Amino acid sequence: MSANKDSDGGWKSFVWNSEKREILGRTGISWLKIFLFYVIFYGCLAGIFIGTIEALLLTLSSYTPTYQDRVAPPGLSHTPRSEKSEIAYKLSDADSYKKYTDAMTDFLKKYDVAEQAGGMFENCGDIPKNYIDRGSVDTLLEKRSACRFERSLLGSCSGLTDTHYGFKDGKPCLIVKLNRIVNFKPRAPTDNESLPEALQGKLQPNLIPIYCKNKREETEGKIEGIKYYGIGEGFPLHYYPYYGKLLHENYLQPLVAIHFTNLTLNQEVRIECRVYGANIDYSEKDRYQGRFDVKFVISS
């Protein structure tokens, strides 16, 4: 019994030693010094971290990216998108293509006429023109107006007359856009040599044309009857440059609708679409740089 008492007393004595006035083996002054040391130590670390971040932020602009060379411009994307760039559905099953038509409807909502009212939108016309200079991003920080782009320009792919965007009839549409890049100015092709044969002789000033064809030779002749809708059937230059979300919050990218009116059913058909411009390149490592490919599998 005495051994247990001694043991209990030793444990209690370590927690609070009334003779030496120590808590857990240290006096109050000792604990205060340790506390102050770690407060100062971690305070200095936090100050160094915050100072480093603040110094970095001083080199950055809220309106334009400091570096834009990590990804070569521009990217070309389409709606609806799907896993592994494959659009597959059955004509007899409306649910199989509903996700595609819903995606297009959601995407085009901001292109409704009602969404483009107000003084921050301007009518820039439906003829391709040169760039519209709205001032420098670095010196003029007021918000910029944006050109209207009404979805009616997309013809039969606008969803205004056909809410199924051709999917119901096996003639699907794709909505294509160039990705936004602050201050980027795509340059129109300067001669016919850089264009595919189908576009030669159709070169328009102030326009970035787009063209789609079969990706593989064995599918040639299975994608005839492609129609293009939009301003000049391409991307007009007067929608550029883009000034960023803070200064150009109402900006609408110009769109091109691609209508595949004669796809072969019950077969895999792979299509590649490219835009053509003097400063638009392509990369084998990035299949969305200036182009994209998509596979259609439409079952009857």
mmCIF file of N, CA, C and O in Angstrom, residues 73-158:
data_model
loop_
_atom_site.group_PDB
_atom_site.id
_atom_site.type_symbol
_atom_site.label_atom_id
_atom_site.label_comp_id
_atom_site.label_asym_id
_atom_site.label_seq_id
_atom_site.Cartn_x
_atom_site.Cartn_y
_atom_site.Cartn_z
ATOM 1 N N PRO A 73 -1.449 29.757 -77.917
ATOM 2 C CA PRO A 73 -2.825 30.107 -78.305
ATOM 3 C C PRO A 73 -3.066 29.785 -79.763
ATOM 4 O O PRO A 73 -2.128 29.697 -80.547
ATOM 5 N N PRO A 74 -4.329 29.707 -80.169
ATOM 6 C CA PRO A 74 -5.493 29.642 -79.280
ATOM 7 C C PRO A 74 -6.021 28.226 -79.228
ATOM 8 O O PRO A 74 -5.774 27.405 -80.109
ATOM 9 N N GLY A 75 -6.803 27.916 -78.200
ATOM 10 C CA GLY A 75 -7.474 26.631 -78.147
ATOM 11 C C GLY A 75 -8.811 26.698 -78.864
ATOM 12 O O GLY A 75 -9.465 27.743 -78.885
ATOM 13 N N LEU A 76 -9.200 25.627 -79.492
ATOM 14 C CA LEU A 76 -10.475 25.545 -80.203
ATOM 15 C C LEU A 76 -11.325 24.492 -79.502
ATOM 16 O O LEU A 76 -10.907 23.351 -79.354
ATOM 17 N N SER A 77 -12.497 24.885 -79.051
ATOM 18 C CA SER A 77 -13.350 23.952 -78.314
ATOM 19 C C SER A 77 -14.754 23.951 -78.891
ATOM 20 O O SER A 77 -15.136 24.853 -79.642
ATOM 21 N N HIS A 78 -15.514 22.953 -78.529
ATOM 22 C CA HIS A 78 -16.854 22.804 -79.093
ATOM 23 C C HIS A 78 -17.840 22.378 -78.026
ATOM 24 O O HIS A 78 -17.488 21.822 -76.983
ATOM 25 N N THR A 79 -19.093 22.678 -78.288
ATOM 26 C CA THR A 79 -20.225 22.254 -77.462
ATOM 27 C C THR A 79 -21.207 21.521 -78.367
ATOM 28 O O THR A 79 -21.495 22.001 -79.458
ATOM 29 N N PRO A 80 -21.735 20.373 -77.963
ATOM 30 C CA PRO A 80 -21.476 19.701 -76.680
ATOM 31 C C PRO A 80 -20.150 18.961 -76.682
ATOM 32 O O PRO A 80 -19.687 18.506 -77.724
ATOM 33 N N ARG A 81 -19.571 18.864 -75.504
ATOM 34 C CA ARG A 81 -18.369 18.072 -75.334
ATOM 35 C C ARG A 81 -18.752 16.735 -74.722
ATOM 36 O O ARG A 81 -19.794 16.591 -74.112
ATOM 37 N N SER A 82 -17.878 15.772 -74.869
ATOM 38 C CA SER A 82 -18.186 14.448 -74.347
ATOM 39 C C SER A 82 -16.884 13.758 -73.978
ATOM 40 O O SER A 82 -15.793 14.222 -74.317
ATOM 41 N N GLU A 83 -17.014 12.663 -73.278
ATOM 42 C CA GLU A 83 -15.842 11.913 -72.872
ATOM 43 C C GLU A 83 -15.138 11.337 -74.091
ATOM 44 O O GLU A 83 -15.757 10.788 -75.006
ATOM 45 N N LYS A 84 -13.828 11.495 -74.108
ATOM 46 C CA LYS A 84 -12.970 10.968 -75.174
ATOM 47 C C LYS A 84 -13.380 11.492 -76.545
ATOM 48 O O LYS A 84 -13.163 10.831 -77.573
ATOM 49 N N SER A 85 -13.983 12.702 -76.575
ATOM 50 C CA SER A 85 -14.366 13.356 -77.844
ATOM 51 C C SER A 85 -15.233 12.449 -78.708
ATOM 52 O O SER A 85 -15.106 12.427 -79.941
ATOM 53 N N GLU A 86 -16.129 11.729 -78.089
ATOM 54 C CA GLU A 86 -17.026 10.834 -78.828
ATOM 55 C C GLU A 86 -18.466 11.223 -78.544
ATOM 56 O O GLU A 86 -18.874 11.335 -77.392
ATOM 57 N N ILE A 87 -19.215 11.431 -79.601
ATOM 58 C CA ILE A 87 -20.644 11.713 -79.485
ATOM 59 C C ILE A 87 -21.384 10.520 -80.070
ATOM 60 O O ILE A 87 -21.350 10.283 -81.282
ATOM 61 N N ALA A 88 -22.009 9.769 -79.203
ATOM 62 C CA ALA A 88 -22.691 8.541 -79.622
ATOM 63 C C ALA A 88 -24.113 8.539 -79.067
ATOM 64 O O ALA A 88 -24.331 8.866 -77.904
ATOM 65 N N TYR A 89 -25.061 8.177 -79.918
ATOM 66 C CA TYR A 89 -26.449 8.098 -79.472
ATOM 67 C C TYR A 89 -27.270 7.293 -80.467
ATOM 68 O O TYR A 89 -26.793 6.964 -81.570
ATOM 69 N N LYS A 90 -28.523 7.015 -80.088
ATOM 70 C CA LYS A 90 -29.449 6.282 -80.948
ATOM 71 C C LYS A 90 -30.598 7.193 -81.350
ATOM 72 O O LYS A 90 -31.188 7.878 -80.508
ATOM 73 N N LEU A 91 -30.923 7.193 -82.622
ATOM 74 C CA LEU A 91 -32.017 8.035 -83.112
ATOM 75 C C LEU A 91 -33.348 7.663 -82.464
ATOM 76 O O LEU A 91 -34.191 8.530 -82.233
ATOM 77 N N SER A 92 -33.508 6.386 -82.159
ATOM 78 C CA SER A 92 -34.775 5.923 -81.596
ATOM 79 C C SER A 92 -34.891 6.160 -80.094
ATOM 80 O O SER A 92 -35.936 5.909 -79.505
ATOM 81 N N ASP A 93 -33.840 6.642 -79.470
ATOM 82 C CA ASP A 93 -33.828 6.854 -78.024
ATOM 83 C C ASP A 93 -33.514 8.322 -77.753
ATOM 84 O O ASP A 93 -32.358 8.747 -77.785
ATOM 85 N N ALA A 94 -34.555 9.106 -77.458
ATOM 86 C CA ALA A 94 -34.367 10.547 -77.227
ATOM 87 C C ALA A 94 -33.500 10.819 -76.004
ATOM 88 O O ALA A 94 -32.779 11.823 -75.955
ATOM 89 N N ASP A 95 -33.550 9.948 -75.015
ATOM 90 C CA ASP A 95 -32.749 10.151 -73.810
ATOM 91 C C ASP A 95 -31.252 10.026 -74.097
ATOM 92 O O ASP A 95 -30.427 10.580 -73.356
ATOM 93 N N SER A 96 -30.891 9.293 -75.140
ATOM 94 C CA SER A 96 -29.471 9.076 -75.423
ATOM 95 C C SER A 96 -28.783 10.330 -75.941
ATOM 96 O O SER A 96 -27.563 10.447 -75.849
ATOM 97 N N TYR A 97 -29.548 11.272 -76.494
ATOM 98 C CA TYR A 97 -28.927 12.515 -76.966
ATOM 99 C C TYR A 97 -29.433 13.748 -76.208
ATOM 100 O O TYR A 97 -29.043 14.873 -76.525
ATOM 101 N N LYS A 98 -30.249 13.549 -75.202
ATOM 102 C CA LYS A 98 -30.763 14.679 -74.429
ATOM 103 C C LYS A 98 -29.640 15.453 -73.726
ATOM 104 O O LYS A 98 -29.680 16.689 -73.640
ATOM 105 N N LYS A 99 -28.638 14.756 -73.250
ATOM 106 C CA LYS A 99 -27.537 15.442 -72.549
ATOM 107 C C LYS A 99 -26.784 16.375 -73.497
ATOM 108 O O LYS A 99 -26.276 17.425 -73.072
ATOM 109 N N TYR A 100 -26.737 16.020 -74.777
ATOM 110 C CA TYR A 100 -26.059 16.882 -75.748
ATOM 111 C C TYR A 100 -26.890 18.131 -76.042
ATOM 112 O O TYR A 100 -26.367 19.253 -76.061
ATOM 113 N N THR A 101 -28.169 17.955 -76.264
ATOM 114 C CA THR A 101 -29.021 19.111 -76.567
ATOM 115 C C THR A 101 -29.174 20.021 -75.353
ATOM 116 O O THR A 101 -29.227 21.242 -75.494
ATOM 117 N N ASP A 102 -29.217 19.440 -74.160
ATOM 118 C CA ASP A 102 -29.293 20.259 -72.947
ATOM 119 C C ASP A 102 -28.029 21.098 -72.783
ATOM 120 O O ASP A 102 -28.098 22.274 -72.375
ATOM 121 N N ALA A 103 -26.879 20.509 -73.095
ATOM 122 C CA ALA A 103 -25.620 21.250 -72.986
ATOM 123 C C ALA A 103 -25.591 22.428 -73.950
ATOM 124 O O ALA A 103 -25.124 23.523 -73.600
ATOM 125 N N MET A 104 -26.123 22.252 -75.147
ATOM 126 C CA MET A 104 -26.145 23.337 -76.120
ATOM 127 C C MET A 104 -27.123 24.430 -75.708
ATOM 128 O O MET A 104 -26.845 25.628 -75.860
ATOM 129 N N THR A 105 -28.260 24.038 -75.177
ATOM 130 C CA THR A 105 -29.242 25.023 -74.716
ATOM 131 C C THR A 105 -28.674 25.866 -73.582
ATOM 132 O O THR A 105 -28.816 27.096 -73.567
ATOM 133 N N ASP A 106 -28.016 25.226 -72.630
ATOM 134 C CA ASP A 106 -27.419 25.955 -71.513
ATOM 135 C C ASP A 106 -26.330 26.904 -71.996
ATOM 136 O O ASP A 106 -26.222 28.040 -71.520
ATOM 137 N N PHE A 107 -25.524 26.441 -72.929
ATOM 138 C CA PHE A 107 -24.426 27.263 -73.425
ATOM 139 C C PHE A 107 -24.937 28.497 -74.168
ATOM 140 O O PHE A 107 -24.370 29.590 -74.054
ATOM 141 N N LEU A 108 -26.016 28.364 -74.919
ATOM 142 C CA LEU A 108 -26.509 29.445 -75.763
ATOM 143 C C LEU A 108 -27.421 30.433 -75.032
ATOM 144 O O LEU A 108 -27.829 31.436 -75.627
ATOM 145 N N LYS A 109 -27.725 30.179 -73.768
ATOM 146 C CA LYS A 109 -28.623 31.079 -73.039
ATOM 147 C C LYS A 109 -28.080 32.502 -72.999
ATOM 148 O O LYS A 109 -28.824 33.475 -73.150
ATOM 149 N N LYS A 110 -26.783 32.651 -72.794
ATOM 150 C CA LYS A 110 -26.209 33.995 -72.697
ATOM 151 C C LYS A 110 -26.175 34.711 -74.039
ATOM 152 O O LYS A 110 -25.871 35.914 -74.095
ATOM 153 N N TYR A 111 -26.501 33.999 -75.115
ATOM 154 C CA TYR A 111 -26.554 34.607 -76.441
ATOM 155 C C TYR A 111 -27.988 34.989 -76.837
ATOM 156 O O TYR A 111 -28.224 35.385 -77.968
ATOM 157 N N ASP A 112 -28.918 34.861 -75.906
ATOM 158 C CA ASP A 112 -30.280 35.323 -76.158
ATOM 159 C C ASP A 112 -30.289 36.852 -76.290
ATOM 160 O O ASP A 112 -29.493 37.551 -75.649
ATOM 161 N N VAL A 113 -31.225 37.353 -77.091
ATOM 162 C CA VAL A 113 -31.322 38.797 -77.297
ATOM 163 C C VAL A 113 -31.553 39.519 -75.977
ATOM 164 O O VAL A 113 -30.965 40.580 -75.709
ATOM 165 N N ALA A 114 -32.397 38.945 -75.120
ATOM 166 C CA ALA A 114 -32.725 39.591 -73.848
ATOM 167 C C ALA A 114 -31.510 39.737 -72.935
ATOM 168 O O ALA A 114 -31.459 40.631 -72.091
ATOM 169 N N GLU A 115 -30.523 38.869 -73.092
ATOM 170 C CA GLU A 115 -29.333 38.914 -72.248
ATOM 171 C C GLU A 115 -28.326 39.960 -72.724
ATOM 172 O O GLU A 115 -27.328 40.215 -72.040
ATOM 173 N N GLN A 116 -28.585 40.548 -73.897
ATOM 174 C CA GLN A 116 -27.618 41.485 -74.469
ATOM 175 C C GLN A 116 -28.167 42.908 -74.547
ATOM 176 O O GLN A 116 -27.776 43.693 -75.407
ATOM 177 N N ALA A 117 -29.071 43.213 -73.646
ATOM 178 C CA ALA A 117 -29.611 44.570 -73.586
ATOM 179 C C ALA A 117 -28.728 45.421 -72.685
ATOM 180 O O ALA A 117 -27.976 44.913 -71.860
ATOM 181 N N GLY A 118 -28.806 46.726 -72.849
ATOM 182 C CA GLY A 118 -28.047 47.626 -71.995
ATOM 183 C C GLY A 118 -26.885 48.277 -72.716
ATOM 184 O O GLY A 118 -26.496 47.891 -73.823
ATOM 185 N N GLY A 119 -26.317 49.272 -72.069
ATOM 186 C CA GLY A 119 -25.280 50.084 -72.683
ATOM 187 C C GLY A 119 -23.929 49.429 -72.808
ATOM 188 O O GLY A 119 -23.057 49.959 -73.505
ATOM 189 N N MET A 120 -23.708 48.286 -72.117
ATOM 190 C CA MET A 120 -22.411 47.630 -72.213
ATOM 191 C C MET A 120 -22.300 46.740 -73.443
ATOM 192 O O MET A 120 -21.271 46.113 -73.673
ATOM 193 N N PHE A 121 -23.367 46.670 -74.225
ATOM 194 C CA PHE A 121 -23.327 45.928 -75.488
ATOM 195 C C PHE A 121 -23.491 46.911 -76.640
ATOM 196 O O PHE A 121 -24.217 47.899 -76.531
ATOM 197 N N GLU A 122 -22.824 46.640 -77.731
ATOM 198 C CA GLU A 122 -22.941 47.481 -78.916
ATOM 199 C C GLU A 122 -23.135 46.610 -80.149
ATOM 200 O O GLU A 122 -22.676 45.463 -80.198
ATOM 201 N N ASN A 123 -23.828 47.158 -81.115
ATOM 202 C CA ASN A 123 -24.078 46.455 -82.364
ATOM 203 C C ASN A 123 -22.897 46.691 -83.300
ATOM 204 O O ASN A 123 -22.705 47.779 -83.822
ATOM 205 N N CYS A 124 -22.093 45.661 -83.511
ATOM 206 C CA CYS A 124 -20.887 45.778 -84.336
ATOM 207 C C CYS A 124 -21.115 45.333 -85.771
ATOM 208 O O CYS A 124 -20.176 45.332 -86.573
ATOM 209 N N GLY A 125 -22.344 44.931 -86.100
ATOM 210 C CA GLY A 125 -22.645 44.532 -87.465
ATOM 211 C C GLY A 125 -22.388 43.057 -87.714
ATOM 212 O O GLY A 125 -21.789 42.357 -86.901
ATOM 213 N N ASP A 126 -22.864 42.591 -88.872
ATOM 214 C CA ASP A 126 -22.709 41.177 -89.233
ATOM 215 C C ASP A 126 -21.772 40.994 -90.416
ATOM 216 O O ASP A 126 -21.848 39.995 -91.141
ATOM 217 N N ILE A 127 -20.876 41.956 -90.637
ATOM 218 C CA ILE A 127 -19.835 41.853 -91.655
ATOM 219 C C ILE A 127 -18.492 41.895 -90.936
ATOM 220 O O ILE A 127 -18.248 42.791 -90.124
ATOM 221 N N PRO A 128 -17.591 40.937 -91.203
ATOM 222 C CA PRO A 128 -16.302 40.931 -90.511
ATOM 223 C C PRO A 128 -15.534 42.237 -90.716
ATOM 224 O O PRO A 128 -15.368 42.702 -91.841
ATOM 225 N N LYS A 129 -15.076 42.805 -89.592
ATOM 226 C CA LYS A 129 -14.287 44.037 -89.643
ATOM 227 C C LYS A 129 -12.994 43.837 -88.856
ATOM 228 O O LYS A 129 -12.795 42.804 -88.230
ATOM 229 N N ASN A 130 -12.150 44.871 -88.889
ATOM 230 C CA ASN A 130 -10.873 44.793 -88.198
ATOM 231 C C ASN A 130 -11.077 44.915 -86.688
ATOM 232 O O ASN A 130 -12.171 45.198 -86.207
ATOM 233 N N TYR A 131 -10.001 44.714 -85.935
ATOM 234 C CA TYR A 131 -10.061 44.769 -84.476
ATOM 235 C C TYR A 131 -10.680 46.083 -84.002
ATOM 236 O O TYR A 131 -10.487 47.131 -84.609
ATOM 237 N N ILE A 132 -11.400 46.014 -82.899
ATOM 238 C CA ILE A 132 -11.939 47.210 -82.260
ATOM 239 C C ILE A 132 -11.064 47.532 -81.055
ATOM 240 O O ILE A 132 -11.011 46.767 -80.086
ATOM 241 N N ASP A 133 -10.367 48.660 -81.130
ATOM 242 C CA ASP A 133 -9.463 49.063 -80.054
ATOM 243 C C ASP A 133 -10.263 49.799 -78.983
ATOM 244 O O ASP A 133 -10.807 50.870 -79.222
ATOM 245 N N ARG A 134 -10.326 49.217 -77.797
ATOM 246 C CA ARG A 134 -11.052 49.827 -76.681
ATOM 247 C C ARG A 134 -10.106 50.352 -75.604
ATOM 248 O O ARG A 134 -10.485 50.511 -74.455
ATOM 249 N N GLY A 135 -8.863 50.639 -75.996
ATOM 250 C CA GLY A 135 -7.909 51.203 -75.061
ATOM 251 C C GLY A 135 -6.967 50.167 -74.483
ATOM 252 O O GLY A 135 -7.090 48.963 -74.711
ATOM 253 N N SER A 136 -6.007 50.653 -73.706
ATOM 254 C CA SER A 136 -4.986 49.798 -73.116
ATOM 255 C C SER A 136 -5.471 49.191 -71.807
ATOM 256 O O SER A 136 -6.143 49.849 -71.009
ATOM 257 N N VAL A 137 -5.107 47.949 -71.583
ATOM 258 C CA VAL A 137 -5.449 47.285 -70.324
ATOM 259 C C VAL A 137 -4.663 47.889 -69.172
ATOM 260 O O VAL A 137 -5.135 47.959 -68.036
ATOM 261 N N ASP A 138 -3.458 48.371 -69.438
ATOM 262 C CA ASP A 138 -2.566 48.836 -68.379
ATOM 263 C C ASP A 138 -2.901 50.244 -67.885
ATOM 264 O O ASP A 138 -2.625 50.580 -66.735
ATOM 265 N N THR A 139 -3.479 51.067 -68.756
ATOM 266 C CA THR A 139 -3.699 52.460 -68.364
ATOM 267 C C THR A 139 -5.162 52.822 -68.166
ATOM 268 O O THR A 139 -5.499 53.672 -67.358
ATOM 269 N N LEU A 140 -6.053 52.188 -68.938
ATOM 270 C CA LEU A 140 -7.479 52.488 -68.824
ATOM 271 C C LEU A 140 -8.173 51.309 -68.157
ATOM 272 O O LEU A 140 -8.312 50.251 -68.757
ATOM 273 N N LEU A 141 -8.614 51.496 -66.909
ATOM 274 C CA LEU A 141 -9.132 50.383 -66.133
ATOM 275 C C LEU A 141 -10.644 50.388 -65.997
ATOM 276 O O LEU A 141 -11.195 49.671 -65.182
ATOM 277 N N GLU A 142 -11.338 51.231 -66.810
ATOM 278 C CA GLU A 142 -12.793 51.188 -66.771
ATOM 279 C C GLU A 142 -13.289 50.006 -67.600
ATOM 280 O O GLU A 142 -12.586 49.502 -68.467
ATOM 281 N N LYS A 143 -14.510 49.590 -67.328
ATOM 282 C CA LYS A 143 -15.068 48.436 -68.019
ATOM 283 C C LYS A 143 -15.350 48.768 -69.487
ATOM 284 O O LYS A 143 -15.720 49.888 -69.820
ATOM 285 N N ARG A 144 -15.187 47.748 -70.336
ATOM 286 C CA ARG A 144 -15.321 47.935 -71.774
ATOM 287 C C ARG A 144 -16.639 47.342 -72.270
ATOM 288 O O ARG A 144 -17.150 46.365 -71.722
ATOM 289 N N SER A 145 -17.165 47.942 -73.303
ATOM 290 C CA SER A 145 -18.364 47.409 -73.935
ATOM 291 C C SER A 145 -17.987 46.198 -74.788
ATOM 292 O O SER A 145 -16.813 45.966 -75.095
ATOM 293 N N ALA A 146 -18.985 45.435 -75.173
ATOM 294 C CA ALA A 146 -18.759 44.214 -75.945
ATOM 295 C C ALA A 146 -19.700 44.178 -77.138
ATOM 296 O O ALA A 146 -20.804 44.728 -77.102
ATOM 297 N N CYS A 147 -19.253 43.522 -78.199
ATOM 298 C CA CYS A 147 -20.088 43.355 -79.386
ATOM 299 C C CYS A 147 -21.169 42.318 -79.116
ATOM 300 O O CYS A 147 -20.925 41.290 -78.484
ATOM 301 N N ARG A 148 -22.357 42.596 -79.610
ATOM 302 C CA ARG A 148 -23.437 41.612 -79.519
ATOM 303 C C ARG A 148 -23.162 40.442 -80.470
ATOM 304 O O ARG A 148 -22.555 40.612 -81.521
ATOM 305 N N PHE A 149 -23.636 39.279 -80.064
ATOM 306 C CA PHE A 149 -23.638 38.123 -80.954
ATOM 307 C C PHE A 149 -24.924 37.366 -80.661
ATOM 308 O O PHE A 149 -25.023 36.650 -79.658
ATOM 309 N N GLU A 150 -25.906 37.534 -81.510
ATOM 310 C CA GLU A 150 -27.207 36.909 -81.294
ATOM 311 C C GLU A 150 -27.213 35.494 -81.852
ATOM 312 O O GLU A 150 -26.674 35.235 -82.940
ATOM 313 N N ARG A 151 -27.843 34.604 -81.129
ATOM 314 C CA ARG A 151 -27.826 33.202 -81.516
ATOM 315 C C ARG A 151 -28.546 32.934 -82.832
ATOM 316 O O ARG A 151 -28.310 31.903 -83.471
ATOM 317 N N SER A 152 -29.362 33.870 -83.277
ATOM 318 C CA SER A 152 -30.040 33.706 -84.562
ATOM 319 C C SER A 152 -29.047 33.632 -85.713
ATOM 320 O O SER A 152 -29.368 33.107 -86.791
ATOM 321 N N LEU A 153 -27.820 34.138 -85.502
ATOM 322 C CA LEU A 153 -26.782 34.059 -86.532
ATOM 323 C C LEU A 153 -26.360 32.620 -86.805
ATOM 324 O O LEU A 153 -25.727 32.340 -87.831
ATOM 325 N N LEU A 154 -26.720 31.718 -85.930
ATOM 326 C CA LEU A 154 -26.308 30.323 -86.066
ATOM 327 C C LEU A 154 -27.289 29.496 -86.880
ATOM 328 O O LEU A 154 -27.182 28.262 -86.927
ATOM 329 N N GLY A 155 -28.253 30.155 -87.509
ATOM 330 C CA GLY A 155 -29.152 29.482 -88.441
ATOM 331 C C GLY A 155 -29.916 28.327 -87.829
ATOM 332 O O GLY A 155 -30.458 28.409 -86.725
ATOM 333 N N SER A 156 -29.919 27.213 -88.521
ATOM 334 C CA SER A 156 -30.684 26.043 -88.067
ATOM 335 C C SER A 156 -30.066 25.375 -86.842
ATOM 336 O O SER A 156 -30.670 24.466 -86.263
ATOM 337 N N CYS A 157 -28.870 25.829 -86.442
ATOM 338 C CA CYS A 157 -28.223 25.291 -85.241
ATOM 339 C C CYS A 157 -28.401 26.207 -84.035
ATOM 340 O O CYS A 157 -27.787 25.987 -82.990
ATOM 341 N N SER A 158 -29.230 27.228 -84.167
ATOM 342 C CA SER A 158 -29.403 28.195 -83.087
ATOM 343 C C SER A 158 -30.290 27.676 -81.961
ATOM 344 O O SER A 158 -30.294 28.226 -80.864
#
